[in-house]
XYZ file of C-alpha atoms in Angstrom:
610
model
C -10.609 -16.054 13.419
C -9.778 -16.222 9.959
C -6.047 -15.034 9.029
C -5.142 -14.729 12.288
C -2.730 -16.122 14.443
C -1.447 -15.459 18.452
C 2.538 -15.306 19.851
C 3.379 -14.879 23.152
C 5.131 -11.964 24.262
C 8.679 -13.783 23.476
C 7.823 -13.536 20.121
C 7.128 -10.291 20.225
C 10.152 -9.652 22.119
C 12.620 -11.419 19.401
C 10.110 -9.309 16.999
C 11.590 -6.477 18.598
C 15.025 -7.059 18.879
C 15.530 -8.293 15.154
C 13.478 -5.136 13.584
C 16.621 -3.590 14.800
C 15.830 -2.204 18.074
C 19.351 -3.374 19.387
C 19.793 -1.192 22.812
C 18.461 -3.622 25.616
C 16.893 -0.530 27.155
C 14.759 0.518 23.595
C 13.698 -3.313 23.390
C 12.548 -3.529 26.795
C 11.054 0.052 26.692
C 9.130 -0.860 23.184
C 8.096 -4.297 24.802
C 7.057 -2.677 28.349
C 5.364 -0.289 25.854
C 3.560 -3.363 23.760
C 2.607 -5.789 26.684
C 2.496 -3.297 29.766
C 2.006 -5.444 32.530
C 2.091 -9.279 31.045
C 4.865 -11.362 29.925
C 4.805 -15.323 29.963
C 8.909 -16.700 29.635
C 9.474 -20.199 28.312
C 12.373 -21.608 29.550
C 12.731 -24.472 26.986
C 11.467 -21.529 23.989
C 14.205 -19.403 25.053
C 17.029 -22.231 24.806
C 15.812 -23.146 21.014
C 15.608 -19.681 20.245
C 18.606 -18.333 21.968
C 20.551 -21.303 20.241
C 19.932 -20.218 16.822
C 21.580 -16.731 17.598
C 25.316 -16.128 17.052
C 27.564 -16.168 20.075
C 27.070 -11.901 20.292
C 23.513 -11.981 19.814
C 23.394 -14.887 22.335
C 24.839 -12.402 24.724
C 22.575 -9.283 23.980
C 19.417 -11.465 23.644
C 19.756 -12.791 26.770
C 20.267 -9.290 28.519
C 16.887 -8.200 26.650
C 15.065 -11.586 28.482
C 16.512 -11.375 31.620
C 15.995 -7.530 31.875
C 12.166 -8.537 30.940
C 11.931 -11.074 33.690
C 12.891 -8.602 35.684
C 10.550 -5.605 34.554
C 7.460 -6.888 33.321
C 5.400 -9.664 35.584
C 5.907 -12.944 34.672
C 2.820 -15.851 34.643
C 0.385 -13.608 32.615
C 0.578 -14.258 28.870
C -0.223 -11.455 26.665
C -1.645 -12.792 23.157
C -0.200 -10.882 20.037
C -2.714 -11.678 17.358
C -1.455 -11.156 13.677
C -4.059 -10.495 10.723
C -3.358 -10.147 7.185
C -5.675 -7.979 5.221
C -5.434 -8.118 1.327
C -7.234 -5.106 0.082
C -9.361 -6.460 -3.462
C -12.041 -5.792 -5.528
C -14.891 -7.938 -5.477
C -17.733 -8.233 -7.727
C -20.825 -7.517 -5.506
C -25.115 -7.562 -6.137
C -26.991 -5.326 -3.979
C -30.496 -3.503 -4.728
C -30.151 -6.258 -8.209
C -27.497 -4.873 -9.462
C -23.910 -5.514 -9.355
C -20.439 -3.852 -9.189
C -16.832 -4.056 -7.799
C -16.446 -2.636 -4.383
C -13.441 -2.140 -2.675
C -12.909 -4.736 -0.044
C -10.855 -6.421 2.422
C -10.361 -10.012 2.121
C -13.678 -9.837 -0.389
C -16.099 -9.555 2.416
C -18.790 -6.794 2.782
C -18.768 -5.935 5.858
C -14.476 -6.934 6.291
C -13.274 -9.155 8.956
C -13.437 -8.923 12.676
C -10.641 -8.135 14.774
C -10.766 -10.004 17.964
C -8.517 -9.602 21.194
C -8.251 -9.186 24.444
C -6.956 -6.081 26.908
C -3.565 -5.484 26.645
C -3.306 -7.845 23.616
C -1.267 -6.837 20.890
C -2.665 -6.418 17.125
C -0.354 -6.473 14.250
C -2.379 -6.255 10.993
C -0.206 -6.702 7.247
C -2.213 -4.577 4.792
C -1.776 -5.234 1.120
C -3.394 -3.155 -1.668
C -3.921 -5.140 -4.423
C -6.547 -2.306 -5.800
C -5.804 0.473 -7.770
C -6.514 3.420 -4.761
C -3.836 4.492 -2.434
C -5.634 3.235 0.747
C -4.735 3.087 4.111
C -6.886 2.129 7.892
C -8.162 3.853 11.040
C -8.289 1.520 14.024
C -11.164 3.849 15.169
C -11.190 4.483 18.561
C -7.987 2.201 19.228
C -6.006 4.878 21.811
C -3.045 4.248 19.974
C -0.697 4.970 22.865
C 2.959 6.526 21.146
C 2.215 4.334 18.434
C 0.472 6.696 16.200
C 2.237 5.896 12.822
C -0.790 2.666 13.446
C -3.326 5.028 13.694
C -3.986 5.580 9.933
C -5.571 8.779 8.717
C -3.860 9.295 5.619
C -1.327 12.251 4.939
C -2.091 12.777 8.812
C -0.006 10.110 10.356
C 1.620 8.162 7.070
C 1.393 8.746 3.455
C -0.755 5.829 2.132
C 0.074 2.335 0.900
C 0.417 3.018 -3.013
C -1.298 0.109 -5.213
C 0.813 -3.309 -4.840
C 2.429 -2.248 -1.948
C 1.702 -3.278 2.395
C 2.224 -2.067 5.418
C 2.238 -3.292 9.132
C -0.039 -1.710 11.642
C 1.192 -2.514 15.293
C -0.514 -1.793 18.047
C -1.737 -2.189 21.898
C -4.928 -2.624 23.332
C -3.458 -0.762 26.411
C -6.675 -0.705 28.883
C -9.537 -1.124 26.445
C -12.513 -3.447 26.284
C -15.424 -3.017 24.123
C -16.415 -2.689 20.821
C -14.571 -0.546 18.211
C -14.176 -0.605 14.339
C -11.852 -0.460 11.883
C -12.396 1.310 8.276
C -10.705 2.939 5.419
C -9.451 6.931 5.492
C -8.787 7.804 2.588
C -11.547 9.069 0.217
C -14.906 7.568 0.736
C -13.368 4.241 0.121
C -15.028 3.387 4.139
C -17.898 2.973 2.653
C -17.050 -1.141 1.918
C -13.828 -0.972 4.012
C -14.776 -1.001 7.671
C -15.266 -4.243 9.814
C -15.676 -4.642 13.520
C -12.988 -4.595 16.289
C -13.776 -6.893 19.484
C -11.748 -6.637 22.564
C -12.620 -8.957 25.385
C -12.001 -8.232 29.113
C -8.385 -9.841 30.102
C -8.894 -13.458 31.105
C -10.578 -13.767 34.745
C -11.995 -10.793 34.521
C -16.141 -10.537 33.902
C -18.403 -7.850 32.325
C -19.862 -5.292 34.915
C -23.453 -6.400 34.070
C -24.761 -9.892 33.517
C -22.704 -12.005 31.732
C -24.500 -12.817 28.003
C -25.161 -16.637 26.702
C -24.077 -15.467 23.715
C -22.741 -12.391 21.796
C -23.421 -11.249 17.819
C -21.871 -8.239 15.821
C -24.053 -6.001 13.560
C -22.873 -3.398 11.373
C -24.828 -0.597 9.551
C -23.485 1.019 6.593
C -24.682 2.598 3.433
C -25.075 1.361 -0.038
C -24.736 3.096 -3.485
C -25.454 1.558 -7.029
C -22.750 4.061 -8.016
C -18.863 3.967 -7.688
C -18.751 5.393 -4.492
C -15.311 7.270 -5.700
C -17.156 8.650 -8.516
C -19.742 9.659 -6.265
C -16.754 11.848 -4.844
C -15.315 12.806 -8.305
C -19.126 14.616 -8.798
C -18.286 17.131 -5.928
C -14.957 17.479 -6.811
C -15.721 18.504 -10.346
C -19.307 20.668 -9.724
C -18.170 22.186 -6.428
C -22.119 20.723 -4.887
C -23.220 17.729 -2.069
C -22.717 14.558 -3.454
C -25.798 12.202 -4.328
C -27.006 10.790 -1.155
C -26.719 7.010 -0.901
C -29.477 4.143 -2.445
C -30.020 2.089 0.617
C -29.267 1.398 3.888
C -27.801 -2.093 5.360
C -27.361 -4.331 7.742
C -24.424 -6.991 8.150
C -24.076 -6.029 4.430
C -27.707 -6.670 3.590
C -30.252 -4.136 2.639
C -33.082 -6.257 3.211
C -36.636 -5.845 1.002
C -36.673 -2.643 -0.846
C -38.503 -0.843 -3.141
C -38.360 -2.547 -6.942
C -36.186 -5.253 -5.490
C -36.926 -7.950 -3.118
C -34.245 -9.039 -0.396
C -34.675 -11.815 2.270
C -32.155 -9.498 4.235
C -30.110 -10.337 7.377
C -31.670 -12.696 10.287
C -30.935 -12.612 14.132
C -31.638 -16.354 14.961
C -32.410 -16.558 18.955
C -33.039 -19.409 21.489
C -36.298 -18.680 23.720
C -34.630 -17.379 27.320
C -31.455 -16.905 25.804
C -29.549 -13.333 26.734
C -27.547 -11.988 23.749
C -24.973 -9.120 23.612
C -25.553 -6.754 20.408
C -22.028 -5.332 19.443
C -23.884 -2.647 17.665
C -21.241 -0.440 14.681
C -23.106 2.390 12.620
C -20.325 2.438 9.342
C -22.132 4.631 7.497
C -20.758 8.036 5.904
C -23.214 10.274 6.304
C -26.262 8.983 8.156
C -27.000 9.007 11.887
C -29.654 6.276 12.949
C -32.291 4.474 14.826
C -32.296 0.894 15.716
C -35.331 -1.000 16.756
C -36.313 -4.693 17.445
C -40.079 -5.199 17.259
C -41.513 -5.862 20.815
C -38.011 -6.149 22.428
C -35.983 -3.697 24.981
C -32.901 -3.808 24.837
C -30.104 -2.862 27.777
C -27.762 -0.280 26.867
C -24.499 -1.594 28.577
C -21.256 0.189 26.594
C -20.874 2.987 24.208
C -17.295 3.389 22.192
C -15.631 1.022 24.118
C -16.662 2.414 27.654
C -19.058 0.788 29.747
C -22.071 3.123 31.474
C -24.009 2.803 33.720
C -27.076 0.732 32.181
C -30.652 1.625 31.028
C -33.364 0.245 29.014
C -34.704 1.853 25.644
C -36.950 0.445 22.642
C -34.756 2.338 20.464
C -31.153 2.877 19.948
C -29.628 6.154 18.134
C -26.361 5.508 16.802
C -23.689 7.954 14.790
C -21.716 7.426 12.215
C -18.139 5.537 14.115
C -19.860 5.233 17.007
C -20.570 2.314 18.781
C -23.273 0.461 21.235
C -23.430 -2.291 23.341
C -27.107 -4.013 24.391
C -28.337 -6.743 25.904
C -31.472 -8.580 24.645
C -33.267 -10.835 26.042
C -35.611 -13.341 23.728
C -38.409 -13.439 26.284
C -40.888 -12.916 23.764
C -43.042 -15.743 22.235
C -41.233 -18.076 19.672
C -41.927 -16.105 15.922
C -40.405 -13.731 13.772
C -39.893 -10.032 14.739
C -38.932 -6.880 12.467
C -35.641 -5.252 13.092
C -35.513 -1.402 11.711
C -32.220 1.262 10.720
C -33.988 3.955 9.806
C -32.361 8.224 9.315
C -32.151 10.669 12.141
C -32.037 14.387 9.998
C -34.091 17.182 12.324
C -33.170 19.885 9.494
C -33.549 20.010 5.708
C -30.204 18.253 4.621
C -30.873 15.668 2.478
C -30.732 12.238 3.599
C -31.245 8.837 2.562
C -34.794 7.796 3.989
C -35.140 4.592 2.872
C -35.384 2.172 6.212
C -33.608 -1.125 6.414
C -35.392 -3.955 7.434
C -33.568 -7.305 9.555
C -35.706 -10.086 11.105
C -35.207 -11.969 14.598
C -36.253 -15.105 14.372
C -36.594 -17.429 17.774
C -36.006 -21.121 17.303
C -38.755 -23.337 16.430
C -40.533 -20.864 14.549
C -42.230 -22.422 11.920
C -41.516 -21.876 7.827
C -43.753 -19.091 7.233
C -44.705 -16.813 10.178
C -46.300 -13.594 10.442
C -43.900 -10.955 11.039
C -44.285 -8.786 14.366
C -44.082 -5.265 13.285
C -42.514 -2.146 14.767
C -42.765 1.583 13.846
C -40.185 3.778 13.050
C -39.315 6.917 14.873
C -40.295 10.159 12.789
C -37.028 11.401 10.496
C -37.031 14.627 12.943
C -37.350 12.784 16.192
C -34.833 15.308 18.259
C -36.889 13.897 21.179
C -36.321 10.381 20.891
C -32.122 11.094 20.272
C -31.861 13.788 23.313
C -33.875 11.327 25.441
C -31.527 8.555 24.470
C -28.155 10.872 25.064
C -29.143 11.815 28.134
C -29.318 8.776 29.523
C -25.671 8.066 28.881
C -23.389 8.178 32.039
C -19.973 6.191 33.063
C -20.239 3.503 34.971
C -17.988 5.075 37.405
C -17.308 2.484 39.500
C -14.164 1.586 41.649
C -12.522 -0.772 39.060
C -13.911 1.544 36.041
C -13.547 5.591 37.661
C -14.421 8.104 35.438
C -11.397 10.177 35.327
C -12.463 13.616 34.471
C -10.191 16.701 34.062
C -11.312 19.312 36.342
C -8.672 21.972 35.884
C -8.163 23.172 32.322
C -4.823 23.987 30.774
C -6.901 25.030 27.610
C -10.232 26.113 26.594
C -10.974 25.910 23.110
C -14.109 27.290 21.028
C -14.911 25.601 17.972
C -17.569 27.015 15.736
C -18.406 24.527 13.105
C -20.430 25.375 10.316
C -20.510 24.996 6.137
C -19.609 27.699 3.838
C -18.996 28.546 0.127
C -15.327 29.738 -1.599
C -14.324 30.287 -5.512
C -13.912 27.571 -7.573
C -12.546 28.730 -10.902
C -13.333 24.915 -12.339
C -16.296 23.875 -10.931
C -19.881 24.572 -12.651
C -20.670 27.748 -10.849
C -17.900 29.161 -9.955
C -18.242 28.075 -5.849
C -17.644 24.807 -3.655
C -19.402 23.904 -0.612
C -17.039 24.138 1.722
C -16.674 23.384 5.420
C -14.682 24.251 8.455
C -13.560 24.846 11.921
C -13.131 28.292 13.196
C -13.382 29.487 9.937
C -10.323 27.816 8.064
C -11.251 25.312 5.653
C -8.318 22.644 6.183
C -6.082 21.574 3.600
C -4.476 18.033 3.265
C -1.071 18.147 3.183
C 0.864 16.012 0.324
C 3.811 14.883 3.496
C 2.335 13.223 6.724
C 1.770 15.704 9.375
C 3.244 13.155 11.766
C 6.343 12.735 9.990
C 6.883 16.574 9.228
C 6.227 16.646 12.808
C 8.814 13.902 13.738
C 11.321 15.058 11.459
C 11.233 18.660 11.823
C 10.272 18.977 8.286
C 9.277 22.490 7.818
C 6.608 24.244 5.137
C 4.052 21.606 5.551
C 1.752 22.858 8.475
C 2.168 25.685 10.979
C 0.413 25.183 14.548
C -1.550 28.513 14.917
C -4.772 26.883 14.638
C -7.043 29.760 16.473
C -8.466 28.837 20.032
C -11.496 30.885 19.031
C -13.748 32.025 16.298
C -11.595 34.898 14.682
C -15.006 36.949 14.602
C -17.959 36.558 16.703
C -21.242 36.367 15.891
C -24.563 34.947 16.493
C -23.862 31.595 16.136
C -27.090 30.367 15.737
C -28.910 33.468 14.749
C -29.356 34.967 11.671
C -26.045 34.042 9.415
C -23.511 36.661 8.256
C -23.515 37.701 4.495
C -20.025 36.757 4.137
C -20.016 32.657 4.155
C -16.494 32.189 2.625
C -13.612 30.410 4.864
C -9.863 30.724 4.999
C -8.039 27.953 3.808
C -4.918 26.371 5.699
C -3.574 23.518 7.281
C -2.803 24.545 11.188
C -2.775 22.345 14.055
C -3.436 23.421 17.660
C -0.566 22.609 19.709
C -0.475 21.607 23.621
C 2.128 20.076 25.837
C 1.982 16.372 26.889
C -0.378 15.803 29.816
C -2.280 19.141 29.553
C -5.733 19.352 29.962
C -8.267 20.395 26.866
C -11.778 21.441 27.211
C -13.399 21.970 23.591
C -16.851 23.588 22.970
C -17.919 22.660 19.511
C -20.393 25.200 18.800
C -22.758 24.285 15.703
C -23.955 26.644 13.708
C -26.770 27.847 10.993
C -24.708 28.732 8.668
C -26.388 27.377 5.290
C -26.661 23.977 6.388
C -27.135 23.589 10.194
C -27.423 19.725 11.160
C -26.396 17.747 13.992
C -22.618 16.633 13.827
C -21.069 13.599 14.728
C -17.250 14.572 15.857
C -14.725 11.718 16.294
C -11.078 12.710 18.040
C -8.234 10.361 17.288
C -6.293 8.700 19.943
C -8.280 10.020 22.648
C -11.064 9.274 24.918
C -13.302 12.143 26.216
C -16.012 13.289 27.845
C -18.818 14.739 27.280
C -19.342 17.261 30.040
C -22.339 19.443 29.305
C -24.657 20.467 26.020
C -27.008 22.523 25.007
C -29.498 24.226 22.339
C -28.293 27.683 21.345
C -25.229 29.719 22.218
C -22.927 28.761 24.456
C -23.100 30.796 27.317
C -19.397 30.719 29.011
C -20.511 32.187 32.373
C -24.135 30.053 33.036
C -23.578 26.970 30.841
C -20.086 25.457 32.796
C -22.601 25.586 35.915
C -24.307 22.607 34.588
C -21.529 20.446 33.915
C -21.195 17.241 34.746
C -17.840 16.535 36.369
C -18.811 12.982 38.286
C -19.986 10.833 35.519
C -20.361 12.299 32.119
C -20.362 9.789 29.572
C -17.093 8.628 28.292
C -16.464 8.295 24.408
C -14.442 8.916 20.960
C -17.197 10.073 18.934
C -20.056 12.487 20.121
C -23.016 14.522 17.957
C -23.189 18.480 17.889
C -26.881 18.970 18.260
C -28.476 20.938 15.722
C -28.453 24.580 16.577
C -26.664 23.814 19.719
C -23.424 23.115 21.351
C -21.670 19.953 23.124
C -18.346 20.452 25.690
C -15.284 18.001 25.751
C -12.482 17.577 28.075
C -9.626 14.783 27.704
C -6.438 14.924 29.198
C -3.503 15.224 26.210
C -1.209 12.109 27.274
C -0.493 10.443 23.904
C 2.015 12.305 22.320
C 1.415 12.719 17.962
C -0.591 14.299 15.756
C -4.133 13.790 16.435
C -6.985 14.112 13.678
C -10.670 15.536 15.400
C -13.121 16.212 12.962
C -16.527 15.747 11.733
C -17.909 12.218 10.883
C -19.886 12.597 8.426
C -18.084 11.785 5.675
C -19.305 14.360 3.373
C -18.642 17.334 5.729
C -14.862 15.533 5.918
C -14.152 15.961 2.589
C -15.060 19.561 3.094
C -12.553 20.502 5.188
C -14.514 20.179 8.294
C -11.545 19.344 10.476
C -8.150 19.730 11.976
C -5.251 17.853 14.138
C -4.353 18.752 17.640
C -0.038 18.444 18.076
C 0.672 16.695 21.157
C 4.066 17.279 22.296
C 6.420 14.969 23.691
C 6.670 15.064 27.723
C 9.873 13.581 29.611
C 11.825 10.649 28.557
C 10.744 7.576 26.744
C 8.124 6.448 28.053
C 6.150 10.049 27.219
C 7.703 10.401 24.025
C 6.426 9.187 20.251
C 7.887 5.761 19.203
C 10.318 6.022 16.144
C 8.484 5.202 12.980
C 8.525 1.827 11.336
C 10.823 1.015 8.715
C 7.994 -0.041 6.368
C 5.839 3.087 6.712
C 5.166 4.270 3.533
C 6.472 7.023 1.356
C 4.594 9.834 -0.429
């Protein structure tokens, strides 16, 4: 694990207590907070650490330790696993032609983040680039700790050019696979790497343990500056190019005008391998496919389901998959595909990336076993695949779905066109929830939030479409938005269903939606309107699947529920990048409930300024 490092929860606690947290209830609170339900206590580490403190601090410190032997179990170590990640540019040759990407630690994809349950991550971000940047722990729950969470000018203002920042954060029940990435700009598309978080020690996977595990990212690739890719929409007010290429692990493999060995999968014969499976890409959803191989879906965003076996995997943009494969095929070399899902007219990228397994033993020059590609439009092969998602649902892993609702939301999302006085003709393509376009704010939501610092949002984000209409019928004439930045408030531990209602307006397409610090699930979808009296008939309240990112379907509608106990400011919106920069999104304002322990931490005294 390069440029990282592991403490024990001592550490942690000293961590604590020297960052100024000097009330023995805070520390313990913040440490009960960090490390739940594990604590290990060296007697001889406490004596050479207690000895270095002054006689007052002696006395305080050892207050903090013995109220932690008291509250937290002792005999179960907690690892706290440090990182430091130097943002850089790197010179970089893809498609034959090269240019400086930004990077973390030079590497395209970045490092992985490994840890276990209830491990603690604390990450030291330094920008040595010229972009304000900052870093989503996607799908990390953040619990009260959502000045980590990373959106920027949602919860902190980002870390200005030559400056850091520590992100701190708990693993608090999670296992899985989860990623990390830039947001801020498009600058994710060569900022993201993979987040791994192992089941505590002791404790096995719910399916057949793997001989061996390997991580594979998708992403997108443009022989552009991806920002001035993003400058071009800015300044014309139209959809950015699409991207060149597609890759995988950072390698486009053989395409046209420009020949690429690509990435390998190396194999042993009998061998069972788990496929921690990240689609990084901006803007495309996608199919994955291993010539002449199955493959066992076993986990999506960090939840584990109930398995089932598919020749092809369809994958989002932040979303994640776990598979099993087996190499019971005979020893050779075997074509891996990533090719575009897009069942409308949007433009995509449709260039396929191309991997090879290889078993060992397979001699120097093999044929190659091929595999076809599902059609661009396959809305068969991706509805088949979705509905085969459900929990696991077992005893040790329930599927704890909200039942009662404290609020019903209706989200219409759809695309739309305002003035533009400075762009070519006059209009933008625009985006939007409920009809209001949002507007990034220049202070952090969460700290105007924290702070009381009025004139930066209000929280009267509408519950509903402000005028009805036929969502996916013919469009209305009128397709400009309102412009704002509101947040939809609830109270801590309330219950939220959302319908996210797509749309034809101008652009209908299938939308991958990603909620900050918040698991879901997905309770019911559907082609068409949503029909509030027949459709919540058909819901599935025992094992719906359970995730952080789900797609809209085109023309259609999908239906959330999640249970609001992580008090912040919470970013949902749409995943695809370009529909992002739209406006195509909005926070939900999660109040604090009772006490402490329901209540926002205090921000960090490194988080950075506007």
């Amino acid at each position: 694990m390069e440029g990282a490092c592991e403490h024990s929860i001592i550490d942690y606690l000293e961590f604590l207590y020297k960052s100024g947290i000097n009330r023995i209830e805070d520390a313990i609170e913040a440490a009960s907070k960090e490390a739940r339900d594990s604590v290990y206590i060296s007697t001889k580490f406490q004596t050479e650490r207690i000895g270095r403190e002054s006689e007052r601090e002696m006395g305080s410190w050892m207050q903090v330790m013995l109220l932690a032997a008291l509250l937290l179990p002792a005999f179960v170590e907690s690892k706290i696993h440090h990182y430091k990640f130097s943002v850089v540019m790197k010179n970089t040759t893809k498609l034959c032609q090269t240019k400086p990407i930004v990077t973390v630690n030079g590497k395209f994809p970045g490092p992985t983040l490994y840890a276990r349950e209830d491990d603690i991550v604390i990450v030291r971000v330094t920008n040595h680039v010229s972009y304000n940047v900052t870093i989503h722990w996607h799908g990390v729950r953040q619990l009260r700790t959502g000045w980590s969470d990373g959106p920027a000018y949602v919860t902190q203002c980002p870390i200005q050019p030559g400056q850091d920042y520590i992100y701190n954060f708990t693993l608090t029940g999670q296992r899985g696979t989860l990623l990390w990435h830039a947001h801020i700009s498009w600058l994710r598309a060569t900022m993201h790497g993979a987040i791994v978080i192992l089941p505590k020690r002791g404790v096995p996977y719910p399916f057949p343990k793997p001989d061996k595990e390997k991580i594979i990212i998708f992403a997108e690739w443009w022989k552009a500056d991806v920002e001035a890719v993003v400058n071009q929409y800015t300044q014309t007010g139209m959809a950015p190019n699409i991207s060149d290429a597609h890759t995988i692990n950072g390698h486009p493999g053989p395409v046209p005008n420009c020949s690429s060995k690509g990435y390998t999968l190396h194999v042993d014969s009998g061998k069972t391998y788990l496929l921690r499976i990240i689609n990084a890409a901006l803007n495309d959803e996608l199919f994955f496919k291993i010539a002449g191989h199955n493959l066992t879906v076993v986990e999506v965003d960090a939840s584990y389901t109930k398995p089932f076996q598919t020749d092809t995997i369809f994958i989002g943009p932040g979303q994640t998959t776990n598979a099993l494969l087996t190499a019971d095929k005979d020893t050779g070399k075997y074509l891996i595909t990533i090719s575009p899902f897009m069942d409308t007219t949007v433009a995509v990228n449709n260039l396929t990336a191309f991997a090879f397994l290889r078993y060992k033993g397979t001699p120097a020059f093999p044929p190659t076993t091929l595999t076809s590609t599902p059609p661009i439009n396959a809305t068969a092969i991706t509805t088949k695949f979705i509905n085969s998602l459900r929990s696991l649902n077992s005893e040790q892993y329930p599927a704890k779905v909200p039942i009662t609702i404290d609020h019903s939301l209706f989200f219409t999302i759809a695309v739309g066109v305002n003035p533009c006085a400075t762009c070519a003709n006059g209009s933008r393509v625009v985006a939007d929830v409920n009809n209001v376009t949002f507007i990034m704010p220049t202070t952090a939501l969460l700290q105007a939030h924290y702070y009381n610092i009025s004139g930066v949002f209000t929280d009267d984000f509408p519950a509903n479409p402000p005028i009805p209409f036929n969502y996916t019928g013919n469009p209305p004439s009128n397709l400009a938005t309102n412009n704002g930045t509101k947040l939809y408030r609830v109270s801590y531990n309330s219950t939220v269903q959302v319908v996210i209602q797509g749309t034809s307006l101008i652009a209908p397409e299938n939308h991958p939606t990603h909620l900050h610090g918040f698991n879901f699930f997905q309770v019911g979808k559907g082609v068409g309107n949503f029909d509030p009296t027949k459709d919540p008939k058909s819901f599935n309240l025992v094992d719906p699947v359970e995730r952080n990112t789900i797609g809209v379907p085109t023309g259609g509608w999908t239906a959330i529920r999640f249970r609001a106990d992580n008090p912040g400011v919470w970013f949902f919106h749409c995943h695809l990048e370009v529909h992002t920069t739209w406006g195509l999104k909005m926070p939900f304002l999660v109040e604090n409930g009772e006490g402490p322990n329901e209540s926002i931490l205090p921000p960090p005294k490194d988080l950075p300024k506007c």
